[in-house]
Amino acid sequence: MKDIYDIVVVGAGPAGLMVAKEMAAAGQDVLLVDIKKDIPLINRSCCTMLINEPNTHGETVHIVDNNLHFEKTGFTVKYSGQFVKLVKSSRLSPGGYKLTMANEKEGVAHPYTKEVILRDLLQEAVQNGVDILTETAGIKAENINGGVKVYLRSSHSRFLKEVRCKIAFAADGVNSQITRGLKLAKQRKYFGSYRVASYFLDEVDYPYWDSWITCVGKGHTQLGRGQIYMVPKYLPNAKPGDKPILDVFCGSPIGVPSKQSLDWCLQEGPFNEWFHNAKIVHKAACVLNFYTCIMNPVEGNIVVVGDAASFIETYCQSALVYGYRAAQAALKQLDTGKGYEDYSTFWRESFEYCWPGEIEKALQGFGLHMISDEELDYIFSLTDKEEYFGYVSENTAPRVMKEAIMSHIDQIKKERPETAKTIEKHWQSSAEDIVQA
Ligand SMILES: Cc1cc2nc3c(=O)[nH]c(=O)nc-3n(C[C@H](O)[C@H](O)[C@H](O)COP(=O)(O)OP(=O)(O)OC[C@H]3O[C@@H](n4cnc5c(N)ncnc54)[C@H](O)[C@@H]3O)c2cc1C
């Protein structure tokens, strides 16, 4: 490692790898730093579904020749792995009733393999001449004399190293250490934290290989707090014709053990018979801190990209888009002295969670588990045989769910007036109420 680079990127997820490879392709001398030893190896839970709904975070992504093509921004990312086409996304009550969004033609989402896309991006970054430093944490970035000083710490040393650059990118994910030291993070509001545990399971007797399943209701977990998700996807070494595995997740508020909840769900939950012969082939976990977005993701010459600037997540696909856009803006800045604003404006205009009311709307979609299991079984029994057009999307699925449930509200008012009141009250819940519940 040298003491001076043109560019330092902290974090080698989709956002950081994209920034690093693009900046190096344009002739910049780039250092990419990650705390991990093996960059593509995934220990952090991620469903990794490609959200194919047009206009997701201002971009429409298509699978073209097995690669990811970003129609509006106009670039393609190589992907040498497999996709699963899911045509349904179902919310499942503890009694087994469903609320289903379907899209047979385009699919509701296409899970892919994060390890493969990171491997492909890393290979390009190395080919473009990026210096890679693993097992090293970015601790702090400081604007100095028209450039940036970045403090790093190797996993093998107590001492900080300093590296100087013209521009530093904070791409160190949702719990970003780098942004914590910046003034721009002071305007963020904190809602709460979540823990996720997940397993890749083989030999599962799963009836929904064409669906993303979200288990809604207290009865799915031992302590009645948290949410279970199930996503069919391929292992990193899968070949065409192989069988997908099932990635099963449990997310719970801090204080509720997510791994214990996941184990209980698999062994004793309402659908435990699907997992009697299941074999765990990989484990992952993560902590998610819920903050409002950084509205202006540039401070001096420090640029914040991907989840580091976002509420919950940008998705891998949008981390790639924001990484690409941030790199183009930084190159323009180096060239003309005016470029960052292009990126900041695109971020604010395209990332839905920057818009008023979007956080509340999305959380209402997650927050149906606040309604009692018995009421959920009743509500989903009304939607069980129906399918509503939609996609897997944090931003639009809550509206589809709301419309689906509200289309039965007259019947609910007649048959279960108290449940009707609970439902109507649910749509008024605040973000804090839902995260805490
Ligand atoms: C439960 C769950 C489900 C999800 N489902 C989906 C989905 O279906 N589809 C989808 O597209 N996305 C999904 N996501 C979101 C997706 O994982 C992120 O949006 C995406 O990975 C963001 O990319 P990023 O590069 O900004 O951050 P990350 O992928 O988090 O990468 C950050 C990198 O920085 C490194 N790092 C962290 N701190 C430091 C430090 N101090 N110094 C150096 N390196 C550091 C990390 O090791 C990591 O490599 C999900 C996330 C979760 C938690």
XYZ file of C-alpha atoms in Angstrom, residues 24-273:
250
model
C -9.618 2.787 -12.224
C -11.017 2.250 -15.739
C -10.842 6.050 -16.147
C -7.131 6.043 -15.243
C -7.333 6.945 -11.522
C -4.983 5.338 -9.031
C -7.414 3.535 -6.689
C -7.115 1.824 -3.303
C -10.066 -0.386 -2.260
C -10.161 -1.397 1.404
C -12.384 -4.022 3.043
C -12.568 -5.459 6.504
C -13.203 -8.947 5.082
C -10.440 -11.419 4.230
C -12.208 -12.887 1.224
C -14.227 -10.122 -0.460
C -16.793 -12.239 -2.377
C -17.541 -14.538 0.582
C -20.942 -13.621 2.027
C -21.359 -13.744 5.773
C -23.882 -10.912 5.864
C -27.464 -12.040 5.255
C -28.958 -10.829 1.976
C -31.908 -12.191 -0.017
C -30.206 -10.896 -3.212
C -33.348 -10.739 -5.267
C -33.136 -8.704 -8.442
C -36.127 -6.397 -8.213
C -37.285 -6.259 -11.823
C -40.062 -3.749 -11.252
C -39.528 -0.834 -13.678
C -38.268 2.370 -12.048
C -37.003 0.782 -8.835
C -34.948 3.580 -7.242
C -35.053 5.442 -10.557
C -33.691 2.549 -12.635
C -35.056 -0.394 -14.621
C -32.921 -3.517 -14.622
C -33.195 -6.299 -17.204
C -31.418 -9.622 -17.484
C -29.706 -9.482 -20.880
C -27.437 -12.366 -21.970
C -27.458 -13.433 -18.287
C -25.931 -10.068 -17.238
C -27.624 -7.156 -15.428
C -28.472 -4.374 -17.839
C -29.376 -0.975 -16.366
C -31.622 0.543 -18.988
C -31.830 4.186 -17.890
C -28.263 4.819 -16.767
C -27.016 2.711 -19.678
C -24.481 0.205 -18.381
C -24.186 -3.540 -17.946
C -22.736 -5.561 -15.073
C -21.314 -8.993 -15.795
C -22.904 -11.881 -13.920
C -21.720 -15.442 -14.461
C -24.116 -17.172 -12.035
C -27.699 -18.466 -12.103
C -31.026 -16.708 -11.581
C -34.278 -18.099 -10.171
C -37.452 -16.648 -11.681
C -40.012 -16.139 -8.913
C -43.533 -15.516 -10.155
C -45.237 -15.043 -6.782
C -44.627 -13.184 -3.558
C -46.865 -14.424 -0.748
C -47.455 -13.254 2.803
C -48.281 -16.362 4.837
C -50.287 -16.242 8.076
C -49.550 -18.741 10.889
C -52.621 -20.733 9.817
C -51.286 -21.009 6.251
C -53.516 -18.444 4.516
C -51.928 -16.227 1.862
C -51.939 -12.779 0.387
C -50.234 -13.218 -2.977
C -48.765 -10.823 -5.513
C -48.110 -12.462 -8.851
C -46.523 -11.671 -12.188
C -46.272 -14.804 -14.322
C -44.816 -13.054 -17.352
C -41.942 -10.993 -15.977
C -41.622 -12.562 -12.552
C -41.971 -10.723 -9.229
C -38.192 -10.905 -8.584
C -35.149 -12.892 -9.738
C -32.907 -14.062 -6.892
C -29.247 -14.314 -7.917
C -26.021 -15.105 -6.092
C -24.225 -12.215 -4.402
C -20.975 -14.124 -4.071
C -20.846 -14.537 -7.857
C -21.552 -10.913 -8.687
C -18.947 -9.733 -6.163
C -16.418 -12.186 -7.620
C -17.116 -10.903 -11.145
C -16.819 -7.243 -10.046
C -13.629 -7.915 -8.086
C -12.049 -9.574 -11.084
C -12.779 -6.475 -13.201
C -11.484 -4.141 -10.490
C -8.200 -6.085 -10.319
C -7.940 -6.127 -14.128
C -8.437 -2.334 -14.135
C -5.498 -1.952 -11.735
C -7.255 -1.314 -8.379
C -5.022 -1.966 -5.332
C -6.971 -4.184 -2.928
C -6.337 -4.161 0.807
C -8.280 -6.807 2.753
C -8.634 -7.363 6.525
C -8.427 -3.599 6.941
C -11.076 -1.326 8.404
C -11.698 2.261 7.376
C -11.915 4.117 10.689
C -12.329 7.744 9.702
C -12.101 10.126 6.748
C -11.210 13.814 7.096
C -11.282 16.579 4.514
C -7.869 18.280 4.359
C -6.536 20.962 1.971
C -8.685 20.037 -1.022
C -8.157 16.313 -0.473
C -8.970 13.618 2.092
C -7.029 11.785 4.778
C -8.349 8.276 5.488
C -7.420 6.402 8.662
C -7.180 2.632 8.326
C -6.565 -0.194 10.760
C -5.392 -3.651 9.757
C -6.964 -6.610 11.585
C -3.387 -7.594 12.508
C -2.292 -4.313 14.093
C -3.391 -1.894 16.802
C -1.930 1.084 14.957
C -3.726 3.377 12.545
C -2.316 3.967 9.065
C -3.022 7.156 7.150
C -3.532 7.375 3.436
C -4.173 10.569 1.470
C -6.266 10.922 -1.641
C -8.163 13.424 -3.766
C -11.550 11.772 -3.182
C -12.642 9.138 -0.647
C -15.771 7.040 -1.004
C -17.592 5.649 2.035
C -19.129 2.408 0.715
C -18.956 0.549 4.018
C -22.590 -0.468 4.210
C -25.620 0.306 6.336
C -23.695 0.549 9.623
C -21.029 2.785 8.027
C -18.161 3.699 10.322
C -16.939 6.412 7.948
C -20.224 8.345 7.808
C -20.509 8.268 11.608
C -17.533 10.647 11.753
C -19.056 13.136 9.273
C -21.250 16.164 9.974
C -23.785 15.032 7.389
C -24.731 12.015 9.533
C -25.780 14.279 12.398
C -29.046 15.114 10.620
C -30.067 11.460 10.522
C -32.819 10.128 12.729
C -32.364 6.711 14.353
C -35.415 4.399 14.649
C -34.009 1.205 16.096
C -31.927 -1.856 15.260
C -32.656 -5.274 13.873
C -30.726 -8.525 13.922
C -30.944 -11.055 11.119
C -29.856 -14.707 11.073
C -30.113 -16.830 7.931
C -29.348 -20.318 6.648
C -28.961 -21.747 3.154
C -30.913 -25.002 3.428
C -30.709 -27.999 1.136
C -33.129 -30.969 1.119
C -36.145 -28.841 2.014
C -39.636 -30.120 1.325
C -40.839 -26.660 0.256
C -44.135 -26.232 -1.599
C -43.406 -22.754 -3.007
C -40.287 -22.943 -5.219
C -41.781 -20.247 -7.471
C -42.415 -17.805 -4.611
C -40.845 -15.479 -2.113
C -42.541 -16.189 1.203
C -42.868 -13.712 4.052
C -44.284 -15.271 7.201
C -46.488 -12.691 8.883
C -47.694 -13.114 12.441
C -46.437 -13.826 15.919
C -46.984 -17.595 15.670
C -44.034 -18.055 13.312
C -41.430 -17.307 16.013
C -40.984 -18.537 19.561
C -41.261 -15.141 21.235
C -43.735 -13.728 18.738
C -41.373 -10.974 17.624
C -39.643 -10.954 14.288
C -40.270 -11.962 10.731
C -39.324 -15.030 8.683
C -38.525 -14.881 4.941
C -37.834 -17.674 2.474
C -36.073 -17.249 -0.866
C -35.133 -19.991 -3.342
C -31.711 -19.250 -4.867
C -28.613 -20.934 -6.253
C -25.345 -21.700 -4.515
C -22.251 -19.924 -5.909
C -20.980 -23.031 -7.708
C -24.385 -24.018 -9.190
C -24.585 -25.040 -12.821
C -27.570 -24.816 -15.203
C -30.011 -27.568 -14.300
C -28.985 -27.715 -10.617
C -31.631 -27.509 -7.920
C -31.922 -24.232 -5.970
C -31.509 -24.191 -2.202
C -33.754 -22.254 0.190
C -32.354 -19.194 1.989
C -34.392 -18.758 5.191
C -34.108 -15.574 7.268
C -35.277 -14.405 10.638
C -35.143 -10.691 11.413
C -35.910 -9.539 14.954
C -35.605 -6.385 17.012
C -32.503 -6.139 19.203
C -33.104 -8.074 22.417
C -34.818 -10.959 20.614
C -32.318 -13.635 19.563
C -32.755 -14.035 15.801
C -30.831 -17.318 15.489
C -32.873 -18.920 18.281
C -36.067 -17.649 16.628
C -34.957 -19.080 13.289
C -34.092 -22.463 14.830
C -37.438 -22.567 16.612
C -39.314 -21.710 13.413
C -37.572 -24.547 11.534
C -38.059 -27.088 14.305
C -41.376 -26.111 15.863
C -42.960 -23.392 13.739
C -46.268 -23.903 11.903
C -44.458 -25.213 8.777
C -41.737 -27.255 10.471
C -42.587 -30.332 8.358
